[in-house]
Amino acid sequence: MKKFISIVFLLVLAACSGQQNELDNFVKAYNGNVDGSLNAIDKNEIDEIREEENGKWQQIVKEDGKYTIEAKYDKDNNITGYHIGIDGAESYETMKGEGFKASTAIIKALDLDSDKYIEGYVQAMENGEYSYEDGAYSISFSDMVIADDHTGLYINFDKASQ
């Protein structure tokens, strides 16, 4: 029985460390793609996973008045994708500002097609929303516009194989 419990413990530990490794790899790749105007993600400031009505989330970085990046999880704490919310105070609709730069750093960190991303981004600005597939990810944009004012852009990078 002790052997069985030990094996189960090791499997749980391996699963948890696998998710931590995936997040660590994302943070390392993201940080390798930020330029001087963006702050790198500080692993010590990443929040714990929180459960909400619409799933599990983990805030990775929050730049007040600019953008927030989060990891998304399934019920078993497997990463299912990433999300960035860009504040309306940013000039994201003209593809400028730190939020836009952070979104392109995510694309590079996930090793996705930057040209395809820019095309999708332009479509979202023209139509209010847009989605497309790129490799193992489904990318979707939702531009929040109230009375011709851009109030925020939400971009999801969801693993298509989930």
Coordinates of N, CA and C in Angstrom, one line a residue:
M1 N 0.8 -1.2 0.0 CA 0.0 0.0 0.0 C 0.9 1.3 0.0
K2 N 2.0 1.3 0.8 CA 2.9 2.4 0.8 C 3.4 2.7 -0.6
K3 N 3.8 1.6 -1.3 CA 4.3 1.7 -2.6 C 3.3 2.3 -3.6
F4 N 2.0 1.9 -3.5 CA 1.0 2.5 -4.3 C 0.8 4.0 -4.0
I5 N 0.8 4.4 -2.8 CA 0.6 5.8 -2.4 C 1.8 6.6 -2.9
S6 N 3.0 6.0 -2.8 CA 4.2 6.7 -3.3 C 4.1 6.9 -4.8
I7 N 3.7 5.9 -5.5 CA 3.6 6.0 -7.0 C 2.5 7.1 -7.3
V8 N 1.4 7.1 -6.7 CA 0.4 8.1 -6.9 C 0.9 9.5 -6.6
F9 N 1.6 9.6 -5.5 CA 2.2 10.9 -5.1 C 3.2 11.4 -6.2
L10 N 4.0 10.5 -6.7 CA 5.0 10.9 -7.7 C 4.3 11.3 -9.0
L11 N 3.2 10.6 -9.4 CA 2.5 10.9 -10.6 C 1.9 12.3 -10.5
V12 N 1.3 12.6 -9.3 CA 0.7 13.9 -9.1 C 1.8 15.0 -9.1
L13 N 2.9 14.7 -8.5 CA 4.0 15.7 -8.5 C 4.5 15.9 -9.9
A14 N 4.6 14.8 -10.7 CA 5.1 15.0 -12.1 C 4.1 15.8 -12.9
A15 N 2.8 15.6 -12.7 CA 1.8 16.4 -13.5 C 1.9 17.8 -13.1
C16 N 2.1 18.1 -11.8 CA 2.2 19.5 -11.4 C 3.4 20.2 -11.9
S17 N 4.5 19.4 -11.9 CA 5.8 20.0 -12.4 C 5.7 20.2 -13.9
G18 N 5.0 19.3 -14.6 CA 4.9 19.5 -16.0 C 4.2 20.8 -16.4
Q19 N 3.1 21.1 -15.6 CA 2.4 22.4 -15.9 C 3.3 23.5 -15.5
Q20 N 4.1 23.4 -14.4 CA 5.0 24.5 -14.0 C 6.1 24.6 -15.1
N21 N 6.5 23.5 -15.6 CA 7.5 23.6 -16.7 C 7.0 24.3 -17.9
E22 N 5.7 24.0 -18.3 CA 5.1 24.7 -19.4 C 5.0 26.2 -19.2
L23 N 4.6 26.6 -18.0 CA 4.5 28.0 -17.7 C 5.9 28.6 -17.7
D24 N 6.8 28.0 -17.1 CA 8.2 28.5 -17.0 C 8.8 28.7 -18.4
N25 N 8.5 27.7 -19.3 CA 9.0 27.8 -20.7 C 8.3 29.0 -21.4
F26 N 7.0 29.2 -21.1 CA 6.3 30.3 -21.7 C 7.0 31.6 -21.3
V27 N 7.1 31.8 -19.9 CA 7.7 33.0 -19.4 C 9.1 33.2 -19.9
K28 N 9.9 32.2 -20.0 CA 11.3 32.4 -20.5 C 11.2 32.8 -22.0
A29 N 10.4 32.2 -22.8 CA 10.2 32.6 -24.2 C 9.7 34.0 -24.4
Y30 N 8.7 34.3 -23.6 CA 8.1 35.7 -23.6 C 9.2 36.7 -23.2
N31 N 9.9 36.5 -22.1 CA 10.9 37.4 -21.7 C 12.0 37.6 -22.7
G32 N 12.3 36.5 -23.5 CA 13.3 36.6 -24.6 C 12.8 37.4 -25.8
N33 N 11.5 37.7 -25.8 CA 11.0 38.5 -26.9 C 10.5 39.9 -26.6
V34 N 10.7 40.4 -25.3 CA 10.3 41.7 -25.0 C 11.5 42.7 -25.3
D35 N 11.1 43.9 -25.7 CA 12.1 44.9 -26.0 C 12.2 45.8 -24.9
G36 N 13.0 46.9 -25.0 CA 13.2 47.8 -23.9 C 12.0 48.5 -23.4
S37 N 10.9 48.6 -24.1 CA 9.7 49.3 -23.7 C 8.8 48.4 -22.8
L38 N 9.0 47.1 -22.8 CA 8.2 46.2 -22.1 C 8.9 45.6 -20.9
N39 N 8.2 45.4 -19.8 CA 8.8 44.8 -18.7 C 8.8 43.3 -18.9
A40 N 9.8 42.6 -18.5 CA 9.8 41.1 -18.5 C 8.9 40.6 -17.4
I41 N 8.4 39.4 -17.5 CA 7.6 38.8 -16.5 C 8.4 38.4 -15.4
D42 N 8.1 38.8 -14.2 CA 8.8 38.4 -12.9 C 8.1 37.2 -12.4
K43 N 8.8 36.0 -12.4 CA 8.1 34.8 -12.0 C 7.7 34.8 -10.5
N44 N 8.3 35.7 -9.7 CA 7.9 35.8 -8.3 C 6.6 36.6 -8.1
E45 N 6.1 37.3 -9.2 CA 4.9 38.0 -9.1 C 3.7 37.4 -9.7
I46 N 3.9 36.1 -10.2 CA 2.8 35.4 -10.8 C 1.9 34.9 -9.7
D47 N 0.6 35.2 -9.9 CA -0.5 34.9 -9.0 C -0.7 33.4 -8.9
E48 N -1.4 32.9 -7.9 CA -1.8 31.5 -7.8 C -3.0 31.3 -8.8
I49 N -3.2 30.1 -9.1 CA -4.4 29.7 -10.0 C -5.6 30.0 -9.2
R50 N -6.6 30.7 -9.8 CA -7.9 31.0 -9.2 C -9.0 30.4 -10.0
E51 N -10.0 29.9 -9.3 CA -11.1 29.3 -10.0 C -12.3 30.3 -10.0
E52 N -12.8 30.4 -11.2 CA -13.9 31.4 -11.4 C -15.0 30.6 -12.1
E53 N -16.2 31.2 -12.3 CA -17.3 30.6 -12.9 C -17.0 30.1 -14.3
N54 N -16.2 30.8 -15.0 CA -15.9 30.4 -16.4 C -14.5 29.7 -16.6
G55 N -14.0 29.1 -15.5 CA -12.8 28.4 -15.6 C -11.7 28.8 -14.6
K56 N -10.5 28.3 -14.8 CA -9.4 28.6 -13.9 C -8.4 29.5 -14.6
W57 N -7.9 30.5 -13.9 CA -7.1 31.5 -14.5 C -5.9 31.7 -13.6
Q58 N -4.8 32.2 -14.2 CA -3.6 32.6 -13.4 C -3.0 33.9 -14.0
Q59 N -3.1 34.9 -13.2 CA -2.5 36.2 -13.7 C -1.0 36.1 -13.7
I60 N -0.5 36.3 -14.9 CA 1.0 36.2 -15.1 C 1.6 37.6 -15.0
V61 N 1.0 38.6 -15.5 CA 1.5 40.0 -15.4 C 0.4 40.9 -15.5
K62 N 0.5 42.0 -14.8 CA -0.5 43.1 -14.9 C 0.2 44.4 -14.9
E63 N 0.0 45.1 -16.0 CA 0.6 46.5 -16.2 C -0.7 47.4 -16.1
D64 N -0.9 48.0 -14.9 CA -2.1 48.9 -14.7 C -2.3 49.9 -15.9
G65 N -3.5 49.9 -16.4 CA -3.8 50.9 -17.4 C -3.3 50.5 -18.8
K66 N -2.7 49.3 -18.9 CA -2.1 48.9 -20.2 C -2.6 47.5 -20.6
Y67 N -2.2 46.5 -19.9 CA -2.6 45.1 -20.3 C -2.4 44.2 -19.1
T68 N -3.1 43.0 -19.2 CA -3.0 41.9 -18.3 C -2.8 40.6 -19.1
I69 N -1.9 39.8 -18.7 CA -1.7 38.5 -19.4 C -2.0 37.4 -18.3
E70 N -2.8 36.4 -18.8 CA -3.2 35.3 -17.9 C -3.0 34.0 -18.6
A71 N -2.8 32.9 -17.8 CA -2.8 31.6 -18.3 C -4.2 31.0 -18.0
K72 N -4.7 30.1 -18.9 CA -6.0 29.5 -18.7 C -5.8 28.0 -18.4
Y73 N -6.6 27.5 -17.6 CA -6.4 26.1 -17.2 C -7.7 25.3 -17.2
D74 N -7.6 24.0 -17.4 CA -8.8 23.1 -17.3 C -9.0 22.7 -15.9
K75 N -10.0 21.8 -15.7 CA -10.3 21.4 -14.3 C -9.2 20.6 -13.7
D76 N -8.3 20.0 -14.5 CA -7.1 19.2 -14.0 C -5.9 20.1 -13.9
N77 N -6.0 21.4 -14.0 CA -4.9 22.4 -14.0 C -3.9 22.2 -15.1
N78 N -4.4 21.7 -16.3 CA -3.6 21.7 -17.5 C -3.7 23.1 -18.2
I79 N -2.7 23.6 -18.6 CA -2.8 24.9 -19.4 C -3.5 24.7 -20.7
T80 N -4.5 25.5 -20.9 CA -5.3 25.4 -22.1 C -5.1 26.5 -23.1
G81 N -4.4 27.5 -22.6 CA -4.1 28.7 -23.4 C -3.7 29.9 -22.6
Y82 N -3.7 31.0 -23.3 CA -3.3 32.3 -22.7 C -4.3 33.4 -23.2
H83 N -4.3 34.4 -22.4 CA -5.2 35.5 -22.7 C -4.5 36.8 -22.4
I84 N -4.7 37.8 -23.2 CA -4.3 39.2 -22.9 C -5.5 40.1 -23.1
G85 N -5.6 41.0 -22.1 CA -6.6 42.0 -22.1 C -5.9 43.3 -22.2
I86 N -6.1 44.1 -23.3 CA -5.4 45.4 -23.5 C -6.4 46.5 -23.2
D87 N -6.0 47.4 -22.3 CA -6.8 48.5 -21.9 C -7.1 49.5 -23.0
G88 N -8.3 50.1 -22.9 CA -8.7 51.1 -24.0 C -7.8 52.3 -24.0
A89 N -7.1 52.6 -22.9 CA -6.2 53.7 -22.8 C -5.0 53.5 -23.7
E90 N -4.7 52.3 -24.1 CA -3.6 52.0 -25.0 C -4.1 52.3 -26.4
S91 N -3.2 52.6 -27.3 CA -3.6 52.9 -28.7 C -3.4 51.6 -29.5
Y92 N -4.1 50.5 -29.0 CA -4.0 49.2 -29.6 C -4.7 49.2 -31.0
E93 N -5.7 50.0 -31.2 CA -6.4 50.0 -32.5 C -5.5 50.5 -33.7
T94 N -4.4 51.2 -33.4 CA -3.5 51.6 -34.4 C -2.2 50.8 -34.3
M95 N -2.3 49.6 -33.6 CA -1.2 48.7 -33.4 C 0.1 49.4 -32.8
K96 N -0.2 50.2 -31.8 CA 0.9 50.8 -31.0 C 0.6 50.6 -29.5
G97 N 1.5 50.9 -28.7 CA 1.4 50.8 -27.3 C 2.0 49.5 -26.8
E98 N 2.1 49.5 -25.5 CA 2.7 48.3 -24.8 C 1.8 47.1 -24.9
G99 N 0.5 47.2 -24.8 CA -0.4 46.1 -25.0 C -0.2 45.4 -26.3
F100 N -0.1 46.1 -27.4 CA 0.1 45.5 -28.7 C 1.4 44.8 -28.7
K101 N 2.5 45.5 -28.2 CA 3.8 44.9 -28.2 C 3.8 43.6 -27.3
A102 N 3.1 43.6 -26.2 CA 3.0 42.4 -25.4 C 2.3 41.3 -26.1
S103 N 1.3 41.6 -26.9 CA 0.6 40.6 -27.7 C 1.5 39.9 -28.7
T104 N 2.3 40.7 -29.3 CA 3.3 40.2 -30.3 C 4.4 39.4 -29.7
A105 N 4.7 39.7 -28.4 CA 5.7 38.9 -27.7 C 5.1 37.5 -27.3
I106 N 3.8 37.5 -27.1 CA 3.1 36.2 -26.9 C 3.2 35.4 -28.1
I107 N 2.9 36.0 -29.3 CA 2.9 35.2 -30.5 C 4.3 34.6 -30.8
K108 N 5.3 35.4 -30.5 CA 6.7 34.9 -30.7 C 7.0 33.8 -29.6
A109 N 6.6 34.0 -28.4 CA 6.8 33.0 -27.4 C 6.1 31.7 -27.7
L110 N 5.0 31.7 -28.3 CA 4.3 30.5 -28.7 C 4.7 30.0 -30.1
D111 N 5.7 30.7 -30.7 CA 6.2 30.3 -32.0 C 5.1 30.2 -33.0
L112 N 4.3 31.2 -33.1 CA 3.2 31.3 -34.1 C 3.6 32.3 -35.2
D113 N 2.9 32.3 -36.2 CA 3.2 33.1 -37.4 C 2.8 34.6 -37.2
S114 N 3.8 35.5 -37.1 CA 3.6 36.9 -36.8 C 2.8 37.6 -37.9
D115 N 3.1 37.2 -39.2 CA 2.4 37.9 -40.3 C 0.9 37.5 -40.3
K116 N 0.6 36.3 -40.0 CA -0.8 35.8 -39.9 C -1.5 36.5 -38.7
Y117 N -0.8 36.7 -37.6 CA -1.3 37.4 -36.5 C -1.6 38.9 -36.8
I118 N -0.8 39.6 -37.5 CA -1.0 41.0 -37.9 C -2.2 41.0 -38.8
E119 N -2.4 40.1 -39.7 CA -3.5 40.1 -40.6 C -4.8 39.9 -39.8
G120 N -4.8 39.0 -38.8 CA -5.9 38.8 -38.0 C -6.2 40.0 -37.1
Y121 N -5.2 40.6 -36.6 CA -5.4 41.8 -35.8 C -6.1 42.9 -36.6
V122 N -5.6 43.1 -37.8 CA -6.2 44.1 -38.7 C -7.7 43.8 -39.0
Q123 N -8.0 42.5 -39.2 CA -9.4 42.1 -39.4 C -10.3 42.4 -38.2
A124 N -9.7 42.1 -37.0 CA -10.4 42.4 -35.8 C -10.7 43.9 -35.6
M125 N -9.8 44.7 -36.0 CA -10.0 46.2 -35.9 C -11.0 46.7 -36.9
E126 N -11.1 46.0 -38.0 CA -12.1 46.4 -39.0 C -13.5 45.8 -38.7
N127 N -13.6 44.6 -38.1 CA -14.9 43.9 -37.9 C -15.3 43.8 -36.4
G128 N -14.5 44.2 -35.5 CA -14.8 44.1 -34.1 C -14.4 42.7 -33.5
E129 N -14.3 41.7 -34.3 CA -13.9 40.4 -33.8 C -13.4 39.6 -35.0
Y130 N -12.5 38.6 -34.6 CA -11.9 37.8 -35.7 C -11.3 36.6 -35.0
S131 N -11.2 35.5 -35.7 CA -10.5 34.3 -35.1 C -9.9 33.5 -36.3
Y132 N -8.9 32.8 -36.0 CA -8.2 32.0 -37.0 C -7.4 30.9 -36.2
E133 N -6.9 29.9 -37.0 CA -6.1 28.8 -36.5 C -4.7 29.0 -36.9
D134 N -3.7 28.7 -36.0 CA -2.3 28.7 -36.4 C -1.6 27.6 -35.6
G135 N -1.2 26.6 -36.3 CA -0.6 25.4 -35.6 C -1.5 24.8 -34.6
A136 N -1.1 24.7 -33.4 CA -1.8 24.1 -32.3 C -2.7 25.1 -31.5
Y137 N -2.8 26.3 -32.0 CA -3.6 27.4 -31.3 C -4.7 27.9 -32.2
S138 N -5.8 28.3 -31.5 CA -6.9 29.1 -32.1 C -6.8 30.5 -31.5
I139 N -6.6 31.5 -32.3 CA -6.5 32.8 -31.8 C -7.8 33.6 -32.1
S140 N -8.3 34.2 -31.1 CA -9.6 35.0 -31.3 C -9.4 36.4 -30.6
F141 N -10.0 37.4 -31.4 CA -9.9 38.8 -30.9 C -11.3 39.3 -30.7
S142 N -11.5 40.1 -29.7 CA -12.8 40.8 -29.4 C -12.4 42.2 -29.1
D143 N -12.8 43.1 -30.0 CA -12.6 44.6 -29.7 C -13.8 45.1 -29.1
M144 N -13.7 45.7 -27.9 CA -14.8 46.3 -27.2 C -14.9 47.8 -27.6
V145 N -16.0 48.1 -28.4 CA -16.2 49.4 -28.8 C -17.6 49.9 -28.3
I146 N -17.6 51.1 -27.6 CA -18.8 51.7 -27.1 C -18.8 53.1 -27.7
A147 N -19.9 53.4 -28.5 CA -20.0 54.7 -29.1 C -18.7 55.2 -29.8
D148 N -18.2 54.3 -30.6 CA -17.0 54.6 -31.4 C -15.7 54.7 -30.6
D149 N -15.8 54.5 -29.3 CA -14.6 54.5 -28.4 C -14.1 53.0 -28.2
H150 N -12.9 52.8 -28.5 CA -12.3 51.5 -28.2 C -12.0 51.4 -26.7
T151 N -12.7 50.5 -26.0 CA -12.6 50.4 -24.6 C -11.7 49.2 -24.1
G152 N -11.3 48.4 -25.0 CA -10.4 47.3 -24.7 C -10.4 46.2 -25.7
L153 N -9.3 45.5 -25.8 CA -9.2 44.4 -26.8 C -8.8 43.1 -26.0
Y154 N -9.5 42.1 -26.3 CA -9.3 40.8 -25.6 C -8.8 39.8 -26.7
I155 N -7.7 39.2 -26.4 CA -7.2 38.2 -27.4 C -6.9 36.9 -26.6
N156 N -7.5 35.8 -27.1 CA -7.3 34.5 -26.6 C -6.4 33.6 -27.5
F157 N -5.5 32.9 -26.9 CA -4.6 32.0 -27.6 C -4.9 30.6 -27.0
D158 N -5.9 29.9 -27.6 CA -6.4 28.7 -27.0 C -5.8 27.5 -27.8
K159 N -5.3 26.5 -27.0 CA -4.8 25.3 -27.6 C -5.9 24.6 -28.4
A160 N -5.8 24.4 -29.7 CA -6.8 23.9 -30.5 C -7.0 22.4 -30.2
S161 N -6.0 21.7 -29.7 CA -6.1 20.3 -29.4 C -6.8 19.9 -28.1
Q162 N -7.3 20.9 -27.4 CA -7.9 20.7 -26.1 C -9.3 20.2 -26.2

